Structure formats: C-alpha cells, structure tokens
CSV table of C-alpha atoms and ligand atoms in Angstrom, one decimal:
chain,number,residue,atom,x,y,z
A,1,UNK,CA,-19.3,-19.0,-22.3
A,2,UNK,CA,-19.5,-19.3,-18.5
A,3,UNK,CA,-19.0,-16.6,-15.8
A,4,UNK,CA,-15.4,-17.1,-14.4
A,5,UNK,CA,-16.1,-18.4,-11.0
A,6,UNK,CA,-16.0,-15.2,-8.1
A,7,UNK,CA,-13.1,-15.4,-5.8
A,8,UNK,CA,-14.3,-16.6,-2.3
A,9,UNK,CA,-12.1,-17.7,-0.2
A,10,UNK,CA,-12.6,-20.4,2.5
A,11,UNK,CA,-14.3,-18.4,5.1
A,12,UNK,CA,-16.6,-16.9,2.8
A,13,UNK,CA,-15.2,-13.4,1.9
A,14,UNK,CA,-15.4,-12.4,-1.2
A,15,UNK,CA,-12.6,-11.0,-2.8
A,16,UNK,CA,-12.6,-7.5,-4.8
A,17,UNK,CA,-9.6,-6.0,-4.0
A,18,UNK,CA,-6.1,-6.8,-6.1
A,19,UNK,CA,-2.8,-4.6,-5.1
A,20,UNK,CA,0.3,-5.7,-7.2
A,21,UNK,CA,3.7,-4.4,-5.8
A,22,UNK,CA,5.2,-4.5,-9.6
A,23,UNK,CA,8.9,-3.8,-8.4
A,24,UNK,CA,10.7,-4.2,-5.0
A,25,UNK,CA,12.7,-1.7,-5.7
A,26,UNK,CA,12.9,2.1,-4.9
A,27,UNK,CA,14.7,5.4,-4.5
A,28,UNK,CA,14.2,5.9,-1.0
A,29,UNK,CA,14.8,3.5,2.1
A,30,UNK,CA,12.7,4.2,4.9
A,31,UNK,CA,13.9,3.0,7.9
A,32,UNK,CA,10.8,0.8,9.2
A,33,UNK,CA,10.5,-0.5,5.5
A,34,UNK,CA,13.9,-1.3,4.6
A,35,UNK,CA,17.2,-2.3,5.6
A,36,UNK,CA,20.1,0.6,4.4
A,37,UNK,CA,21.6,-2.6,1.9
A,38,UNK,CA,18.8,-4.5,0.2
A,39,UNK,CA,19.0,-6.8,-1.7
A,40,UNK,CA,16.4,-6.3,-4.6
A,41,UNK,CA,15.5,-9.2,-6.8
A,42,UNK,CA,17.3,-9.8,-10.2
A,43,UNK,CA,15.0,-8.3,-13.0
A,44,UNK,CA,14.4,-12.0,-14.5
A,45,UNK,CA,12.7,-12.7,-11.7
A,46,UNK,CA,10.0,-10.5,-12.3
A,47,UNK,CA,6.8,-10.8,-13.7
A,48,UNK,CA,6.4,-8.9,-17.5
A,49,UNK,CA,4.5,-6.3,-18.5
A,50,UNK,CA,2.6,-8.9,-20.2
A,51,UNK,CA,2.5,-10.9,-17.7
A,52,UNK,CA,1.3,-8.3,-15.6
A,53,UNK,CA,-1.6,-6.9,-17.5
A,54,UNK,CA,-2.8,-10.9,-18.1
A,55,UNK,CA,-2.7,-11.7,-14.3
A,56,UNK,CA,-4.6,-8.6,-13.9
A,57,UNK,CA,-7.5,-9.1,-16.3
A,58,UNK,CA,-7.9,-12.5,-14.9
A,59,UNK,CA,-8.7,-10.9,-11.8
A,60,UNK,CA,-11.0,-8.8,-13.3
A,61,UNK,CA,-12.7,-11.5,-15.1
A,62,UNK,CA,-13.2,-13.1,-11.9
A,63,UNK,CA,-14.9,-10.5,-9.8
A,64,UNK,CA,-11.7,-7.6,-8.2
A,65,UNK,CA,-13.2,-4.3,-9.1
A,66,UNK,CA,-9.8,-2.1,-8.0
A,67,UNK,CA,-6.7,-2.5,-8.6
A,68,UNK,CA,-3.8,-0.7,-6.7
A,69,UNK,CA,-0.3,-0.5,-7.7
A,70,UNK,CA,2.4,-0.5,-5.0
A,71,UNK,CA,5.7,-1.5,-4.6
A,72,UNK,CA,8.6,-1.1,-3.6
A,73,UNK,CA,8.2,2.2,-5.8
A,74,UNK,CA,6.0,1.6,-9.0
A,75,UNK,CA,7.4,4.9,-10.6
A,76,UNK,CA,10.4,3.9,-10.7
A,77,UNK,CA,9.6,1.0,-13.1
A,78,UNK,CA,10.0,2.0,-16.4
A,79,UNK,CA,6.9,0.5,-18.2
A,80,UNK,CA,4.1,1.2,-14.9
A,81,UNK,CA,2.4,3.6,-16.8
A,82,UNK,CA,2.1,0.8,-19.5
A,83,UNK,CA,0.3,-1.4,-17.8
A,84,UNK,CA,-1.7,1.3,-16.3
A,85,UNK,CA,-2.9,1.7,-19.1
A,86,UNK,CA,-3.6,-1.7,-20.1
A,87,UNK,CA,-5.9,-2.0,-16.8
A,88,UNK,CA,-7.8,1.5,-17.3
A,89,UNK,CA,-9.2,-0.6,-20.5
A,90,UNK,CA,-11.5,-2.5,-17.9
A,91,UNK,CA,-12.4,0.6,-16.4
A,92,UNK,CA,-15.9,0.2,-16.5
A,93,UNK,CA,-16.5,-2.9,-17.6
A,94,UNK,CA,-16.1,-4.9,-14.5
A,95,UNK,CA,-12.7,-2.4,-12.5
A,96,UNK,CA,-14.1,0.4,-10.8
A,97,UNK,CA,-10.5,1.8,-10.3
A,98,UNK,CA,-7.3,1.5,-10.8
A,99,UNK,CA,-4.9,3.7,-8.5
A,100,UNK,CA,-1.1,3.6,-7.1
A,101,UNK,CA,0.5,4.2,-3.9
A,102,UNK,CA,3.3,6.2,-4.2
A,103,UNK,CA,6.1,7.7,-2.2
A,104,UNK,CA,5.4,11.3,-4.7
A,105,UNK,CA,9.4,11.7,-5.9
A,106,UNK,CA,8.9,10.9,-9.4
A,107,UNK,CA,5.1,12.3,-9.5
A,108,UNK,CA,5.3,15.5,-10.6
A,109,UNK,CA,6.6,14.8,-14.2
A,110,UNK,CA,3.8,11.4,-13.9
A,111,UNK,CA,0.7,13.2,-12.6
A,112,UNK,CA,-0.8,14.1,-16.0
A,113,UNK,CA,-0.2,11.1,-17.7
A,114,UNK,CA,-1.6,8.9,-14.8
A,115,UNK,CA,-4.6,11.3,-14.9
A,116,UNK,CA,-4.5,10.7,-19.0
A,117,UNK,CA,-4.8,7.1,-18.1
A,118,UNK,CA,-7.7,6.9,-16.1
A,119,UNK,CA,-6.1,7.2,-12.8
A,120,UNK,CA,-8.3,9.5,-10.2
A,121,UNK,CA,-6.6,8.9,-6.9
A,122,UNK,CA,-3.8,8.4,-5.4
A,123,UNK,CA,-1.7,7.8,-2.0
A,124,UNK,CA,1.1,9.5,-1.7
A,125,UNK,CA,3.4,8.5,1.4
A,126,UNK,CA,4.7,11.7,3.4
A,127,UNK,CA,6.1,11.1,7.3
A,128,UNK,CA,6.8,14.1,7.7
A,129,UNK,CA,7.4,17.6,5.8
A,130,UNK,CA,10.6,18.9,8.0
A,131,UNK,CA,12.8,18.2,5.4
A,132,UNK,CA,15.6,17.4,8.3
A,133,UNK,CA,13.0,14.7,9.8
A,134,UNK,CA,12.2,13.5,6.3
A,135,UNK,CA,15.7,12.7,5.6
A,136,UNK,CA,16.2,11.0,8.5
A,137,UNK,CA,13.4,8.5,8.1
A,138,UNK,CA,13.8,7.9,4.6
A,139,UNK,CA,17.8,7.8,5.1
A,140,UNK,CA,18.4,10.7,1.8
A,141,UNK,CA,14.9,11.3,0.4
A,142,UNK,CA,14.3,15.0,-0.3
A,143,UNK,CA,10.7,16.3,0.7
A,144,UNK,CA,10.7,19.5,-1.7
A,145,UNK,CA,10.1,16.5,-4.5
A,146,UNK,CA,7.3,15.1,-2.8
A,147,UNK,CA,6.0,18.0,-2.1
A,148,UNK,CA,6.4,18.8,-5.7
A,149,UNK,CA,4.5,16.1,-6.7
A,150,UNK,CA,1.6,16.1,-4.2
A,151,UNK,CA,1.0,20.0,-5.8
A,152,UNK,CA,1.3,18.5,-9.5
A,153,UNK,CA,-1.1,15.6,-8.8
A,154,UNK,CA,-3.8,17.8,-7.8
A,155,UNK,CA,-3.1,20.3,-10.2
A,156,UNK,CA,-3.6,17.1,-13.0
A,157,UNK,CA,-7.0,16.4,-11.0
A,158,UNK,CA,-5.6,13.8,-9.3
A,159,UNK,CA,-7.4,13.0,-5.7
A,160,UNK,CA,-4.5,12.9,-3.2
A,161,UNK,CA,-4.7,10.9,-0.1
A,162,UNK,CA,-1.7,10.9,2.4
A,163,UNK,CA,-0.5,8.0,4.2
A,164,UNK,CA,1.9,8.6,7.6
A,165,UNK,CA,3.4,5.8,9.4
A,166,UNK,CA,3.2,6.8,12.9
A,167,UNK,CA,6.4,6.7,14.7
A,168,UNK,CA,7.4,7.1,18.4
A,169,UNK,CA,9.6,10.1,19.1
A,170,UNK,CA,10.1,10.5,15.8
A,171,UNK,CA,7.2,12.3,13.3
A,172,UNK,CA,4.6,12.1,16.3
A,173,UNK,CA,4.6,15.9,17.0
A,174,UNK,CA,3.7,16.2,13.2
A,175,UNK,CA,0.7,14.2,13.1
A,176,UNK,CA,-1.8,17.0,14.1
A,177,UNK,CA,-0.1,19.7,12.3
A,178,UNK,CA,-0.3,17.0,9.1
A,179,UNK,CA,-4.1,16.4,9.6
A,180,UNK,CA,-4.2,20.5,9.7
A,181,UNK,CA,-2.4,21.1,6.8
A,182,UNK,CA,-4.1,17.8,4.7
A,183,UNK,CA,-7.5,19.7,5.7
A,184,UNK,CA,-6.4,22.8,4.5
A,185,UNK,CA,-5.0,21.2,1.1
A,186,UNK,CA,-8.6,19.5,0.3
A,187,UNK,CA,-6.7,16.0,1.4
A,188,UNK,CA,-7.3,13.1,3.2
A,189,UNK,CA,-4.5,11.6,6.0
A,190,UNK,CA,-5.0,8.1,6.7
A,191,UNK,CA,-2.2,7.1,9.6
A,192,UNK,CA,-0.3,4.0,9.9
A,193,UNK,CA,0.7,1.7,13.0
A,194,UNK,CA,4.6,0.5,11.9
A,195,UNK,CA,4.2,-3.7,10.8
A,196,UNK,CA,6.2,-6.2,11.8
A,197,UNK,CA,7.5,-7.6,8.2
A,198,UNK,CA,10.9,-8.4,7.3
A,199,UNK,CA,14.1,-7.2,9.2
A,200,UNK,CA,15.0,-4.0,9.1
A,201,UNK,CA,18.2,-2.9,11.0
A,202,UNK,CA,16.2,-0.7,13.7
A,203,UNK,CA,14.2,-2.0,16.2
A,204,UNK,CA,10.3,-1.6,15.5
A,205,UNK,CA,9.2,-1.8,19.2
A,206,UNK,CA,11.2,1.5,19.7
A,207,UNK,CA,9.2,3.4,17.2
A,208,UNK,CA,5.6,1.8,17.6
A,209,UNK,CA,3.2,4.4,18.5
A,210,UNK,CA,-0.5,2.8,18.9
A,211,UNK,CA,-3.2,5.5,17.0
A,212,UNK,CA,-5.6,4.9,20.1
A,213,UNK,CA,-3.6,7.3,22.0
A,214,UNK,CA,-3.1,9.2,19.2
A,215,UNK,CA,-6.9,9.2,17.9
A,216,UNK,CA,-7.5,10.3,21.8
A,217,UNK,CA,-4.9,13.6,21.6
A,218,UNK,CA,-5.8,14.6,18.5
A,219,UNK,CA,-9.6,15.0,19.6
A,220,UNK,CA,-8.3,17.2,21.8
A,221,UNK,CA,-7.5,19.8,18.8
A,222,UNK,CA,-9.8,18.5,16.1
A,223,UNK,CA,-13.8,17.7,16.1
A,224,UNK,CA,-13.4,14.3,15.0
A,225,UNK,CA,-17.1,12.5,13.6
A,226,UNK,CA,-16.8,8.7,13.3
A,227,UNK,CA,-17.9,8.3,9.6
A,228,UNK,CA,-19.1,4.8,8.5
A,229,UNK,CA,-17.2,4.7,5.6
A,230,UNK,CA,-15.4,1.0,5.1
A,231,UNK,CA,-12.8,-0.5,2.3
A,232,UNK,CA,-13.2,-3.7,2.9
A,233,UNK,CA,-9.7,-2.7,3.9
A,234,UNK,CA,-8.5,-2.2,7.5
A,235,UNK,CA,-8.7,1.7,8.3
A,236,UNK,CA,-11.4,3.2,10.5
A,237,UNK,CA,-12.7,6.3,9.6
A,238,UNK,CA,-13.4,9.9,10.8
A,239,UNK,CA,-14.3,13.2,9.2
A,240,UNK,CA,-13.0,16.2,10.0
A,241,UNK,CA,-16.1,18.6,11.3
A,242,UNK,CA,-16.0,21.6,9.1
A,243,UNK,CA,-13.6,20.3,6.3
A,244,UNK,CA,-13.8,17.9,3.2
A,245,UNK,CA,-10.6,15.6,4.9
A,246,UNK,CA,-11.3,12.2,6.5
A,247,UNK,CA,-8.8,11.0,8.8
A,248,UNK,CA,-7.9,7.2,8.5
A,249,UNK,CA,-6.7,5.2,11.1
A,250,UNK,CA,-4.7,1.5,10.1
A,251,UNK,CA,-4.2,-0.6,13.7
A,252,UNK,CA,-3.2,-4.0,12.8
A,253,UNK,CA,-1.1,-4.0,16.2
A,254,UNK,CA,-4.3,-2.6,18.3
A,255,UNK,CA,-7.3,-3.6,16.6
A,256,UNK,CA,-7.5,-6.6,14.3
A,257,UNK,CA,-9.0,-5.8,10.8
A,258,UNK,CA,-9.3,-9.2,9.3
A,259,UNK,CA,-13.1,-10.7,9.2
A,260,UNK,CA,-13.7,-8.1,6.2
A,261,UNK,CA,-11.0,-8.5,4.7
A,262,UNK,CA,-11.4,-8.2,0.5
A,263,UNK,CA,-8.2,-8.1,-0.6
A,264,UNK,CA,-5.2,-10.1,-2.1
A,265,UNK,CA,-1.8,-9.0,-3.1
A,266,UNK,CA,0.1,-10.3,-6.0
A,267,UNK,CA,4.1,-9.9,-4.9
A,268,UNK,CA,7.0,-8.5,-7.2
A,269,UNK,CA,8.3,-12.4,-7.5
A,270,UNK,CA,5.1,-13.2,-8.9
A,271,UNK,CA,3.5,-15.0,-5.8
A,272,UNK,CA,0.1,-14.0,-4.8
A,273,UNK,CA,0.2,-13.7,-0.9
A,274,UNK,CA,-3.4,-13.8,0.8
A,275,UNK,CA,-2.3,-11.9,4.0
A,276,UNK,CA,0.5,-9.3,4.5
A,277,UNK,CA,1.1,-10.6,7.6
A,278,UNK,CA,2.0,-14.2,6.3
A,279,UNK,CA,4.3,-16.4,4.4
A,280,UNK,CA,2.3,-18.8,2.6
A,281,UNK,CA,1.8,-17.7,-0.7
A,282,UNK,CA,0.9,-19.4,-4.1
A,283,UNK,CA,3.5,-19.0,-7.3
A,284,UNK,CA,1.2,-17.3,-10.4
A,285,UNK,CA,4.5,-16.7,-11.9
A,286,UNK,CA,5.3,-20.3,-12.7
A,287,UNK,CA,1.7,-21.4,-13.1
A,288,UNK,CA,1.3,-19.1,-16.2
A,289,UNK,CA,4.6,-19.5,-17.6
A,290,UNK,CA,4.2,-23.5,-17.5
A,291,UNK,CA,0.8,-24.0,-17.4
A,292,UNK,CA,-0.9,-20.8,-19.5
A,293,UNK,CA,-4.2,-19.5,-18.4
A,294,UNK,CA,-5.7,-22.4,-17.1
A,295,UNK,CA,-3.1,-23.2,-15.0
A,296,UNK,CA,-3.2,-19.6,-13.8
A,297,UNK,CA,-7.0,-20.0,-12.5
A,298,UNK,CA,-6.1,-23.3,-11.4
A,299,UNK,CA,-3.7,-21.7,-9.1
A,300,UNK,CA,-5.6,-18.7,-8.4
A,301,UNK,CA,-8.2,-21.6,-6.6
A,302,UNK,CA,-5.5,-22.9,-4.7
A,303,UNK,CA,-4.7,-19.4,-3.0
A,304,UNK,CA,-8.1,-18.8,-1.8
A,305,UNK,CA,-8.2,-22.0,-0.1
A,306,UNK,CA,-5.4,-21.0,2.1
A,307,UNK,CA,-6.3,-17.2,3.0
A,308,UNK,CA,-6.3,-17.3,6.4
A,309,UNK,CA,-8.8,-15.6,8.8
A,310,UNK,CA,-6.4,-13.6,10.3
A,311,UNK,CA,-2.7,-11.8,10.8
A,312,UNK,CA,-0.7,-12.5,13.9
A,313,UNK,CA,1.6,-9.2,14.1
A,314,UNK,CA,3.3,-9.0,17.3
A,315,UNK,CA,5.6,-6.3,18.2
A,316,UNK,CA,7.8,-7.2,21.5
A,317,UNK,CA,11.2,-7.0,22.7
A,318,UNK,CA,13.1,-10.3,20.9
A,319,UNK,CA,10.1,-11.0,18.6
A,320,UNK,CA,10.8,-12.4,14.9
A,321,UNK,CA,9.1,-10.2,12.0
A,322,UNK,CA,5.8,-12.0,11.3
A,323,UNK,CA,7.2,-12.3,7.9
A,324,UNK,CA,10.4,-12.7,6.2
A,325,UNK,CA,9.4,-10.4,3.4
A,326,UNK,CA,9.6,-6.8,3.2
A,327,UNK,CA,6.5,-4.8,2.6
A,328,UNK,CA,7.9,-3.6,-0.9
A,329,UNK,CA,8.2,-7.3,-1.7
A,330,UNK,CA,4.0,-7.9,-1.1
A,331,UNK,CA,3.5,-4.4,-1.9
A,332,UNK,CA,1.8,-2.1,1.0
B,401,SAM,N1,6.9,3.3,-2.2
B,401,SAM,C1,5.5,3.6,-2.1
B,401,SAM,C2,5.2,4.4,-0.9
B,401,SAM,O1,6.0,4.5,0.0
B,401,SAM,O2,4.0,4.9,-0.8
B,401,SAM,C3,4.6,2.3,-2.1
B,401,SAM,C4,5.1,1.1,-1.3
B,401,SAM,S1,5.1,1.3,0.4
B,401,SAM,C5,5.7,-0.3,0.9
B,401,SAM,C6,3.4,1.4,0.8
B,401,SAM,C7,3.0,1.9,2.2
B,401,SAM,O3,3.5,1.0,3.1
B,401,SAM,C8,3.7,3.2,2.5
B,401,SAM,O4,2.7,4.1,3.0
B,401,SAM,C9,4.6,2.9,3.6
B,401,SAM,O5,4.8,4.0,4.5
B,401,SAM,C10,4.0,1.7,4.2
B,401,SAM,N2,4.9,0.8,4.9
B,401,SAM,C11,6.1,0.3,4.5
B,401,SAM,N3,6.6,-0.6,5.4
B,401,SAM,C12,5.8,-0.5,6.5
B,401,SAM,C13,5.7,-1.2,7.7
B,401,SAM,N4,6.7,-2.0,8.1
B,401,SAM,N5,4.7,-1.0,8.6
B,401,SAM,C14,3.7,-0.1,8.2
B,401,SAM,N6,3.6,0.5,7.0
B,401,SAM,C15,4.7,0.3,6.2
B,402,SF4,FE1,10.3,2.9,-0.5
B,402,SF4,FE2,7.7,3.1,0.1
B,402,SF4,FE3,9.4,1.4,1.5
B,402,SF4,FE4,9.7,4.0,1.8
B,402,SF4,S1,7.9,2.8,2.3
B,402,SF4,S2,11.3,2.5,1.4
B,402,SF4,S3,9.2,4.8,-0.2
B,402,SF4,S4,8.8,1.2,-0.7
C-alpha cells in the first residue's frame, strides 16, 4: 500500500506537531482564559473517544510525531486517559510522544497512570504559588492541589515543565522567584505573553506584560545562556547557568513565531484550526462522520491549503480578540 501523503501545507512547512483540546471544559476559570459564565459546548457536540483515537492515528499515519492533549482541562474528561492510551500504541512506530498540558488539580491521583501509559512529560500551568494570588487569577482554584500534583508527577517520573502567563501587576513579582524555585525543583518554566482570543470580561491590554522587559530584569538575577534548542513551536530558549531548568519565553505579541511553525490543533467541536490566532478552520467532525476515512484525509488536505503564514494578535485599547474562540476551545 502507499505512504499516506506528509502534511505540508501551502508555504512548505511540514507539519509534525498535533495538540487536541478534547474538552472545553474545566474546573478553574482563569481570568485571561475565560469569562466567569461560559458557555461550554453540549457533550453531543463532541468528538468520541473513537473518534478521537481515529483522527489521531490518521495523523500519525501521515507524518505528526507528538501529540499534546489540552483543553479546556483534559483531566476532567472522563475517558482522557483512554485515549491516551490508545495513542501511546504508536509510540514508536511513527509518535515520538504523546504528553498533556494540564492545569495540575486532578494530577496527583492521574500521575502514575499517565506515567503507566507512556506519558513522560507534562505542562503543568501555575501563575502563581500565593495561594491568595492564585485564587484571584483563576477566580476559586486552590494552589495546595496543584502543588500536590506537580510533587506526584515527579514522584511517578513524570518530567514537569511549568507554564506562567505573565501578567501586569498581577503575578509579575513572582516570575523570578518561580524560575528560582522551578530550578531548584529540577523543572523547567517556560513564560507566556497573555493572547488576544475570545472575550473575556477583563481587559487584556491592562494585564499584558511583554517578556522582553522581563527576559532583561531577570538577567539581572539569573546567568541566562541562550540555548539553541527549537520546537518547531514558538518559545525561545535559555538555560539556566549552573542548573538543569531552561527558561522558555512565548512572545506572539513581541516577536512573531510563525515561519517554523509545525503544528495544527484539532478543536473540542471537532474542527482542526491551522493557527491559534485565526478563525478559519476545517470541520473533521462531519467529514468522518459522513464521509468515513477518506473523507477525513480528504479534509485533512483541504486544511493545509489554508494554514496561513502568520497570526495577527493585536492587543490595543478598543481592539476585537483576534478570534472568537477561547483558547480552551483550540486547546493551548
Ligand atoms: N487547562 C490546562 C492548563 O491550564 O494548562 C490546559 C489548557 S490551557 C488553555 C493551556 C495553556 O494556555 C495554559 O498554560 C494557559 O495558561 C494558557 N492560556 C490560556 N488562555 C490564554 C491566553 N489568552 N493567552 C495566553 N495563554 C493562555
Ligand atoms: Fe482552565 Fe487552563 Fe483556561 Fe485556566 S487556562 S481556565 S485552567 S483551560
């Protein structure tokens, strides 16, 4: 039988990367993420487990080598670790990885399963570990469960990265006392510039803090090496001198990361979206339901011909989200 044809889309990149957001749904509500009353989608509306685990080895047959599950909050899906473990079956024939991003509430009692399933890494989201500050941003989330689980993931063997969106006068006196304590925990930090998708009731440009500053102050306390490590995805990287931790900077808003971009992002509703930052996607979903497999390459092909080279986030006074979808929608 033939190779399945490689996803490359129409400027040439070659696509490796797949993250599925496999609910929009989730037990905290961070306040640059969501609005205090979403509206999640009706259950029907998503995509099976079945459906789930077939969209992803199609993928696989066709060239992505890891696999991220995101959300919304993919622990609190009921079957995740299901189709985890329908995915870790390609682990090494054709997925290097399959790995979650998490917000860490529900991780300590899923740490050594997901390290039973083949899972080595994960991201754990932490803003901040006041557990005051942390309440505030994610509007009732308690940080002794995260916590909880960040210490239970490594204990399983579970590689723990943290992710910290940066926010103006609010968790920005943390940062360098996170990178400190990530470098004393054997972690890496990778920081976040807040993204202009969907409407959230607060007011993004009051919280953006650009990392270029922030790279600049916290040179001041660390010895900071510019390490060539890439993704494919859009962080920059440094190592901390001395420690294991690389710090990982994500600047959609100050530097654009788009011309290697690998990576596609199959949404909760079924649509694969090509860019986070816009609203043209292609509906998998109904193209597998009506038309089986075929119809599910067929519209796989259609998607990479509209990836487009670039995002346009803006953040200014007045300005509309660049999309209408939330990040838990596309999945971060
Ligand atoms: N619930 C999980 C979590 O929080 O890790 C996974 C989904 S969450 C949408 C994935 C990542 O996106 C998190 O690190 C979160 O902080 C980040 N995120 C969410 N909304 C964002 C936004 N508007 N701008 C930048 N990062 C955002
Ligand atoms: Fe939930 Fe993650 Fe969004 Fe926070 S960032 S509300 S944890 S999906």
């Amino acid at each position: 039988m033939a190779a399945a044809p490689a996803l490359i889309d129409a400027h040439g990149r070659a696509i490796h990367y797949l993250r599925i957001s496999v609910t929009d749904r989730c037990d905290l509500r961070c306040r640059y993420c969501m609005s205090e009353t979403m509206t999640f989608l009706p259950r029907a509306a998503l995509l099976s487990l079945d459906e789930l685990a077939l969209i992803a080895d199609r993928f696989v047959a066709r060239g992505v080598r890891k696999i991220r599950l995101t959300g919304g909050e993919p622990l609190v899906r009921s079957d995740t670790l299901d189709l985890i473990r329908r995915i870790a079956r390609h682990l090494g024939g054709g997925l290097d990885e399959i790995t979650l991003t998490t917000n860490g509430t529900r991780l300590a009692e899923h740490a050594a399963a997901l390290r039973e399933a083949g899972v080595r890494r994960v991201n754990v989201s932490l803003d901040s570990r006041d557990p005051e500050r942390f309440r505030h941003i994610t509007r009732h989330g308690d940080v002794a469960k995260v916590l909880a689980g960040i210490e239970a993931a490594q204990a399983a063997g579970l590689a723990v990265k943290l992710n910290m969106v940066a926010l103006k006068g609010l968790n920005e006196a943390e940062i360098a006392p996170m990178l400190a304590w990530a470098a004393s925990q054997g972690m890496d930090l990778t920081l976040i510039e807040t993204m202009p998708l969907g409407d959230v009731d607060e007011n993004r440009e009051d919280r953006f803090l650009p990392l270029t500053g922030v790279l600049a102050d916290l040179k001041q306390s660390f010895d900071l090496i510019p390490d060539t490590h890439r993704t494919g995805g859009p962080a920059r990287y440094w190592r901390v001198a001395g420690t294991a931790t690389r710090l990982g900077l994500i600047t959609p808003l100050s530097a654009n990361f788009c011309d290697g971009c690998n990576r596609v992002r199959l949404a909760t509703d079924g649509k694969l979206y090509m860019c986070l930052g816009h609203d043209e996607g292609v509906d998998l979903k109904t193209a597998l339901r009506v038309d089986g497999p075929t119809g599910l390459d067929q519209a796989i092909d259609g998607a990479l011909a509209i990836k487009p080279a670039r995002h346009a986030f803006r953040i200014a006074t007045g300005a509309a989200p660049a999309t209408r979808r939330h990040m838990s929608v596309t999945g971060g």
